């Protein structure tokens, strides 16, 4: 580092949903994760101080892009982190790219982020819809859940998740017995559950997210879906399980990029995170720590905060830390790493607070994420 | 409270009424004041991008136009629409389709957005205009929800991802609007046009009849005015201008997204109008500036946006119903 | 002329002293003084806008702000809310009749809670106003103007109020009905009711009243006992612009 | 001059089983001042509402100047020249007196929907509006906000507004109700002036006003026509005496 | 097929009973105070949240909460009425709508800040766990309970308002409170109690909902708009209208979920548009 860092400061902007629908899975926890990463890094790169700023985009893309513009133009923010909710991510990415600033996404999952809408300055770090669908679909079929019925949120995200999972289920030798498209948002799932029950499928796939998933799981419990049928949540975070309680959620399958109690490294990070926030990290929050660390390491390695150089270094260096095994960032910006299939424990199996998952299977990076050859990103040279 | 039609109706425009609408013929002094207010506004608008962040200023202009269009309906026709987000949002999507997917120029996008909102205004209006007061509010809210659900479900809207990547294009094929300043002045010009039209409408022969209808509807009928048509025209005009604001905003921001259609946006435009001053010409713009700044500033504070917005609502309803502009005007009037 | 003369020191039911009343910022009554003895019928006369209605409302506490003194049956009411004042035995028949449009005629009739025992029975009232019996199931808002007026009067007779404040009860009524009302008011008086009557229709009140107060610009400007009426008719006509 | 301008045949209105107006045949001659009287609840206001289409008749027809207007919309009826006043005073409370009248005149310009036009285009109406105000003694109040007028003046303003439309047939519902005596005189004079060039149909309880003004009288009772004829004749009709006027009038 | 249909209808009825409870409260408040209570959803949320807080912090059982929470929320609402809403009577009812809208934002925001967004689970009370296996579906006991109780509460409220003296006061008070007061009725108190009662009904619905839906700060804001539509369809201010329409729309929604699930959330608004075309005052509304 010899003054190649513009204005002598590395400024990290955590732009996330502080109060809205995603504030539990990202939000203040994402900010805490970024701050932890900076502290662990030492707070400085050479003489340049590392500073973290944050803002609430309220899930409004216009607010997000306005903040991003101001950060870049007036506050010399070098990198924008998290961007939970795909609409804000997709709104900020081109703004940042046009000004040669890096975006490190952890919260959103939409496939076009690294597909049609990819930019050269973006990293999609934690998960995407494809990974959730493929992970859960394939792994559940392999563990014996052959016949499926889908309850799908009727909008692009839900439908993509459903279609992806269906094709994986079929490709892995499972059967799809039916599906029902519920409007988004829905609070009462009882009639959809009734349809799922009468289909007789072994697995009820929940192709939805957030409050919808939570209500669906809760009501599945009420209507006595188990033990005849199991649920597979296609996008479930540990914060959701925490608010549902194990009694309600037990036996459900889900895919995750991170579980705090998986190995020593993850436990060590999570304990510290817990001390700060009184919650265990979600995969999004752990992803924020890991991606910020990776970014800072890249600056350190290149000695500059020039976006092109940093991006190149980030792509060239594999990620191997408590979060990611065999992680690699492709030219489309997608970070491909191992994912895990988890089953939610029953209350009597849980030994301590937040002891929620049994990791059933590791899904290797090349199965979890779409191969580069299928990428719709124009930046990928084929 | 009273439903007796003879009882003087409580006035949503607060003090905005008496004396605020002097007969055009008799008060040159008033005319002159308005002229200066306009002049001040024009100048402020011209220097704004040098003082504040242009992208922010553009958003404020779009919202100000939106709120002014809304005020045309509520402040002057006495109709509270709680579904105005539908026009803002639908126009934004329409402008997006025309410019991004059909590749037509920016101007066409604005026209298309305005046209779509006008059409929607006509359809909703035909159904809703038969009721007034709270019914009208609820019905418009219901229709707006329908539009929202549609936008969530239709495949081409991008659902929760939003409709991204709308090009700013070139003005008349020449001026590159990708540049913040040129985009700003274009936005500003459109705003001024829309604002002028609204002001003109309020004072026009049509505006006079509209006010009469609001004051005493059966009497207006007995004078031979087809009140439903007047209200409908006001509604359609307001929808069209909201559409203009929405499509302009889509081009400024380069995307359209679901929050534009959400009923919170419909609530927020009421807040802007109320805060600035219902039934005043400048009020809604002032309100838009305030609300937008609030959102913008609170963003870095973190988490209390909803609470503070709510509190502002409560405070303005309880403490200054006339809104900022209305209060200032009352103050000025009292002290002279 | 039956009844008590103005100056007999009989029991005083209502004493108003220095009453001021305001609607918002406009000052409408400027110190009204009047007394009404038990069983007396007095009228408030004056031109439009002189403040007669407002006087009645101010007695009941229905104006925005009031000051001065209003004693009902020896009790100061200036600080009481309207619903408490009424329970001292007042009945009010408002100028615009105040029929509740969404209640049926009968519900309207039964609505006001009794303020003393001894109100008239429903049957008796229906006999007094046969039109009402016929329309008892119709919503109040659908009654004709005259029917509404009758209902408004009947309504307070049921509550047992002994002091009636009646505002323009002949307004918009057919002559036959006016005559019927005249008989009704006379009957009430004979039964010992105390009445404060606001009227435009001088022909209607002249034979009924014991005393007349003349109002102008929110002030009592004169007081004419019934006995002196004949002598001062000319003056009165001029005052009222007859 | 036996030219009938307004004619109803078997006009009937039922409200949920209650017949408010039943089989009324009404003929109003052009240029006449015609009174509709009757006890309270006889259906006078309802007839007005039917004539101006504020209510839809249950049965029967209405012809105005030879045209069947039974199914015409209220505003259209007004535009044909049938203009009413209301039983309760109907002004535009927060417009100035001048503006009240001008709003009525505005229709003649044909620019009522023109939202792009300058308010200055309305100034051409000011002279005519003042003339009308002059006629009802309100010229001095031209810039007063209507709500601030005393009651009698409001009725006068309402009349001026009605006249602004230059209607062929004016329907007045109790024009003197709630007026002081001096105002009654003024309004009677005004109505007489107005009626010089047009037809007036009025509901009125003040019999001296009726006697004074009206050429012809129709008495309604319980929704049907009880009697019809000139005042002197009708006022002596024993049925009318019993049902309406009573012994002492 | 018919079996499944039965199931859907029954579920529809259950949802309908929530609509009925909520729209009843809204209709009472609108009918009597002429206030469009936008805070209704927030009060419902508050009911559910207080039940949850009571259970987890203080060990208050469901049964106690069912009575206590509506009382607490009712009292709170009375405070709101006394300090704020009261000042808006006599103004255009637009202001009441906006005030309660603001209050709803505040309440939701505060709970979001305090308890996060994902919400919390409230267990079904012991006595109502499990269910019965009907020929066409598995019916959780708790849901059956919901229908019974809601219908009973709705009927009782209707009876009071339409058939008693108190009800006549309430209706008269809506039209002309000053005059009613001039007859010796304590109108301000009446209004206060009415608002409190409407709010308590919402909170009651909230407690009932807690074991079924996730208790989240936003749970009210999604349902309140539907309930508004219910009230409009029923005819604003009509008590019978709101109850019947609430139940009826639950059924319609149930059917839609079966035949055309995508449209389930829009169907209420479609019905609204249709009804208003045919009967502008709503099914049970009076033309004013
Ligand atoms: N609600 C009100 N707000 C403001 N001023 C009012 C109000 N009601 C009455 N006034 C004014 O108070 C004065 C007295 O009115 P009031 O109604 O007492 O007169 P009145 O003698 O009963 O006449 P009327 O024959 O019109 O009934 C009038 O100048 C009137 O304009
Ligand atoms: N909308 C309605 N619904 C039901 N009944 C009505 C309606 N309008 C009027 N009526 C009834 O029709 C009858 C005639 O009423 P209308 O108002 O025409 O009487 P009117 O002759 O004008 O009496 P008044 O001189 O007292 O004003 C009354 O009995 C009234 O109750
Ligand atoms: Mg009076
Ligand atoms: Mg009448």
mmCIF file with all atom_site columns, C-alpha atoms in Angstrom, chain A residues 24-96:
data_model
loop_
_atom_site.group_PDB
_atom_site.id
_atom_site.type_symbol
_atom_site.label_atom_id
_atom_site.label_alt_id
_atom_site.label_comp_id
_atom_site.label_asym_id
_atom_site.label_entity_id
_atom_site.label_seq_id
_atom_site.pdbx_PDB_ins_code
_atom_site.Cartn_x
_atom_site.Cartn_y
_atom_site.Cartn_z
_atom_site.occupancy
_atom_site.B_iso_or_equiv
_atom_site.pdbx_formal_charge
_atom_site.auth_seq_id
_atom_site.auth_comp_id
_atom_site.auth_asym_id
_atom_site.auth_atom_id
_atom_site.pdbx_PDB_model_num
ATOM 1  C CA . UNK A 1 24 ? -33.881 -10.336 10.544  1.00 0.00 ? 24 UNK A CA 1
ATOM 2  C CA . UNK A 1 25 ? -31.982 -12.346 7.989   1.00 0.00 ? 25 UNK A CA 1
ATOM 3  C CA . UNK A 1 26 ? -29.755 -9.449  6.918   1.00 0.00 ? 26 UNK A CA 1
ATOM 4  C CA . UNK A 1 27 ? -30.258 -5.927  8.308   1.00 0.00 ? 27 UNK A CA 1
ATOM 5  C CA . UNK A 1 28 ? -28.423 -4.927  11.451  1.00 0.00 ? 28 UNK A CA 1
ATOM 6  C CA . UNK A 1 29 ? -26.768 -8.361  11.558  1.00 0.00 ? 29 UNK A CA 1
ATOM 7  C CA . UNK A 1 30 ? -25.171 -7.729  8.185   1.00 0.00 ? 30 UNK A CA 1
ATOM 8  C CA . UNK A 1 31 ? -23.769 -4.474  9.454   1.00 0.00 ? 31 UNK A CA 1
ATOM 9  C CA . UNK A 1 32 ? -22.398 -6.197  12.544  1.00 0.00 ? 32 UNK A CA 1
ATOM 10 C CA . UNK A 1 33 ? -20.777 -8.847  10.373  1.00 0.00 ? 33 UNK A CA 1
ATOM 11 C CA . UNK A 1 34 ? -19.081 -6.253  8.193   1.00 0.00 ? 34 UNK A CA 1
ATOM 12 C CA . UNK A 1 35 ? -17.809 -4.410  11.263  1.00 0.00 ? 35 UNK A CA 1
ATOM 13 C CA . UNK A 1 36 ? -16.464 -7.639  12.736  1.00 0.00 ? 36 UNK A CA 1
ATOM 14 C CA . UNK A 1 37 ? -14.632 -8.359  9.531   1.00 0.00 ? 37 UNK A CA 1
ATOM 15 C CA . UNK A 1 38 ? -13.035 -4.939  9.519   1.00 0.00 ? 38 UNK A CA 1
ATOM 16 C CA . UNK A 1 39 ? -11.975 -5.261  13.147  1.00 0.00 ? 39 UNK A CA 1
ATOM 17 C CA . UNK A 1 40 ? -10.535 -8.696  12.527  1.00 0.00 ? 40 UNK A CA 1
ATOM 18 C CA . UNK A 1 41 ? -8.647  -7.336  9.589   1.00 0.00 ? 41 UNK A CA 1
ATOM 19 C CA . UNK A 1 42 ? -7.100  -4.727  11.832  1.00 0.00 ? 42 UNK A CA 1
ATOM 20 C CA . UNK A 1 43 ? -9.055  -1.672  10.810  1.00 0.00 ? 43 UNK A CA 1
ATOM 21 C CA . UNK A 1 44 ? -6.369  -0.523  8.357   1.00 0.00 ? 44 UNK A CA 1
ATOM 22 C CA . UNK A 1 45 ? -4.668  -1.446  5.158   1.00 0.00 ? 45 UNK A CA 1
ATOM 23 C CA . UNK A 1 46 ? -1.225  0.060   5.362   1.00 0.00 ? 46 UNK A CA 1
ATOM 24 C CA . UNK A 1 47 ? -1.959  3.659   6.200   1.00 0.00 ? 47 UNK A CA 1
ATOM 25 C CA . UNK A 1 48 ? -5.451  3.620   4.863   1.00 0.00 ? 48 UNK A CA 1
ATOM 26 C CA . UNK A 1 49 ? -8.212  3.460   7.361   1.00 0.00 ? 49 UNK A CA 1
ATOM 27 C CA . UNK A 1 50 ? -11.145 1.159   6.783   1.00 0.00 ? 50 UNK A CA 1
ATOM 28 C CA . UNK A 1 51 ? -14.495 2.687   7.526   1.00 0.00 ? 51 UNK A CA 1
ATOM 29 C CA . UNK A 1 52 ? -17.938 1.092   7.554   1.00 0.00 ? 52 UNK A CA 1
ATOM 30 C CA . UNK A 1 53 ? -21.053 3.136   6.835   1.00 0.00 ? 53 UNK A CA 1
ATOM 31 C CA . UNK A 1 54 ? -24.551 1.837   6.570   1.00 0.00 ? 54 UNK A CA 1
ATOM 32 C CA . UNK A 1 55 ? -28.025 2.783   5.395   1.00 0.00 ? 55 UNK A CA 1
ATOM 33 C CA . UNK A 1 56 ? -31.525 1.416   5.284   1.00 0.00 ? 56 UNK A CA 1
ATOM 34 C CA . UNK A 1 57 ? -32.869 1.009   1.770   1.00 0.00 ? 57 UNK A CA 1
ATOM 35 C CA . UNK A 1 58 ? -36.328 0.083   3.094   1.00 0.00 ? 58 UNK A CA 1
ATOM 36 C CA . UNK A 1 59 ? -36.615 -2.415  0.246   1.00 0.00 ? 59 UNK A CA 1
ATOM 37 C CA . UNK A 1 60 ? -37.288 0.440   -2.097  1.00 0.00 ? 60 UNK A CA 1
ATOM 38 C CA . UNK A 1 61 ? -35.128 0.358   -5.204  1.00 0.00 ? 61 UNK A CA 1
ATOM 39 C CA . UNK A 1 62 ? -35.374 4.107   -5.688  1.00 0.00 ? 62 UNK A CA 1
ATOM 40 C CA . UNK A 1 63 ? -34.137 4.750   -2.184  1.00 0.00 ? 63 UNK A CA 1
ATOM 41 C CA . UNK A 1 64 ? -31.370 2.203   -2.674  1.00 0.00 ? 64 UNK A CA 1
ATOM 42 C CA . UNK A 1 65 ? -30.108 3.642   -5.918  1.00 0.00 ? 65 UNK A CA 1
ATOM 43 C CA . UNK A 1 66 ? -30.262 7.178   -4.582  1.00 0.00 ? 66 UNK A CA 1
ATOM 44 C CA . UNK A 1 67 ? -28.193 6.228   -1.592  1.00 0.00 ? 67 UNK A CA 1
ATOM 45 C CA . UNK A 1 68 ? -25.755 4.345   -3.756  1.00 0.00 ? 68 UNK A CA 1
ATOM 46 C CA . UNK A 1 69 ? -25.312 7.327   -6.046  1.00 0.00 ? 69 UNK A CA 1
ATOM 47 C CA . UNK A 1 70 ? -24.731 9.665   -3.153  1.00 0.00 ? 70 UNK A CA 1
ATOM 48 C CA . UNK A 1 71 ? -22.325 7.295   -1.475  1.00 0.00 ? 71 UNK A CA 1
ATOM 49 C CA . UNK A 1 72 ? -20.296 6.957   -4.608  1.00 0.00 ? 72 UNK A CA 1
ATOM 50 C CA . UNK A 1 73 ? -20.375 10.567  -5.752  1.00 0.00 ? 73 UNK A CA 1
ATOM 51 C CA . UNK A 1 74 ? -20.125 12.381  -2.485  1.00 0.00 ? 74 UNK A CA 1
ATOM 52 C CA . UNK A 1 75 ? -18.860 10.057  0.157   1.00 0.00 ? 75 UNK A CA 1
ATOM 53 C CA . UNK A 1 76 ? -16.266 8.084   -1.730  1.00 0.00 ? 76 UNK A CA 1
ATOM 54 C CA . UNK A 1 77 ? -17.694 4.714   -0.788  1.00 0.00 ? 77 UNK A CA 1
ATOM 55 C CA . UNK A 1 78 ? -15.598 2.027   -2.434  1.00 0.00 ? 78 UNK A CA 1
ATOM 56 C CA . UNK A 1 79 ? -17.792 -1.003  -2.099  1.00 0.00 ? 79 UNK A CA 1
ATOM 57 C CA . UNK A 1 80 ? -21.455 -1.627  -1.449  1.00 0.00 ? 80 UNK A CA 1
ATOM 58 C CA . UNK A 1 81 ? -22.302 -4.690  0.560   1.00 0.00 ? 81 UNK A CA 1
ATOM 59 C CA . UNK A 1 82 ? -25.290 -6.985  1.144   1.00 0.00 ? 82 UNK A CA 1
ATOM 60 C CA . UNK A 1 83 ? -28.171 -5.404  -0.838  1.00 0.00 ? 83 UNK A CA 1
ATOM 61 C CA . UNK A 1 84 ? -30.744 -7.831  0.399   1.00 0.00 ? 84 UNK A CA 1
ATOM 62 C CA . UNK A 1 85 ? -33.865 -8.048  -1.829  1.00 0.00 ? 85 UNK A CA 1
ATOM 63 C CA . UNK A 1 86 ? -33.222 -8.464  -5.496  1.00 0.00 ? 86 UNK A CA 1
ATOM 64 C CA . UNK A 1 87 ? -35.028 -5.343  -6.642  1.00 0.00 ? 87 UNK A CA 1
ATOM 65 C CA . UNK A 1 88 ? -32.641 -3.121  -4.713  1.00 0.00 ? 88 UNK A CA 1
ATOM 66 C CA . UNK A 1 89 ? -29.665 -5.193  -5.818  1.00 0.00 ? 89 UNK A CA 1
ATOM 67 C CA . UNK A 1 90 ? -30.636 -4.984  -9.468  1.00 0.00 ? 90 UNK A CA 1
ATOM 68 C CA . UNK A 1 91 ? -31.216 -1.261  -9.144  1.00 0.00 ? 91 UNK A CA 1
ATOM 69 C CA . UNK A 1 92 ? -27.866 -0.552  -7.511  1.00 0.00 ? 92 UNK A CA 1
ATOM 70 C CA . UNK A 1 93 ? -25.659 -2.856  -9.580  1.00 0.00 ? 93 UNK A CA 1
ATOM 71 C CA . UNK A 1 94 ? -25.725 -0.827  -12.816 1.00 0.00 ? 94 UNK A CA 1
ATOM 72 C CA . UNK A 1 95 ? -25.296 2.425   -10.893 1.00 0.00 ? 95 UNK A CA 1
ATOM 73 C CA . UNK A 1 96 ? -22.196 1.102   -9.193  1.00 0.00 ? 96 UNK A CA 1
#
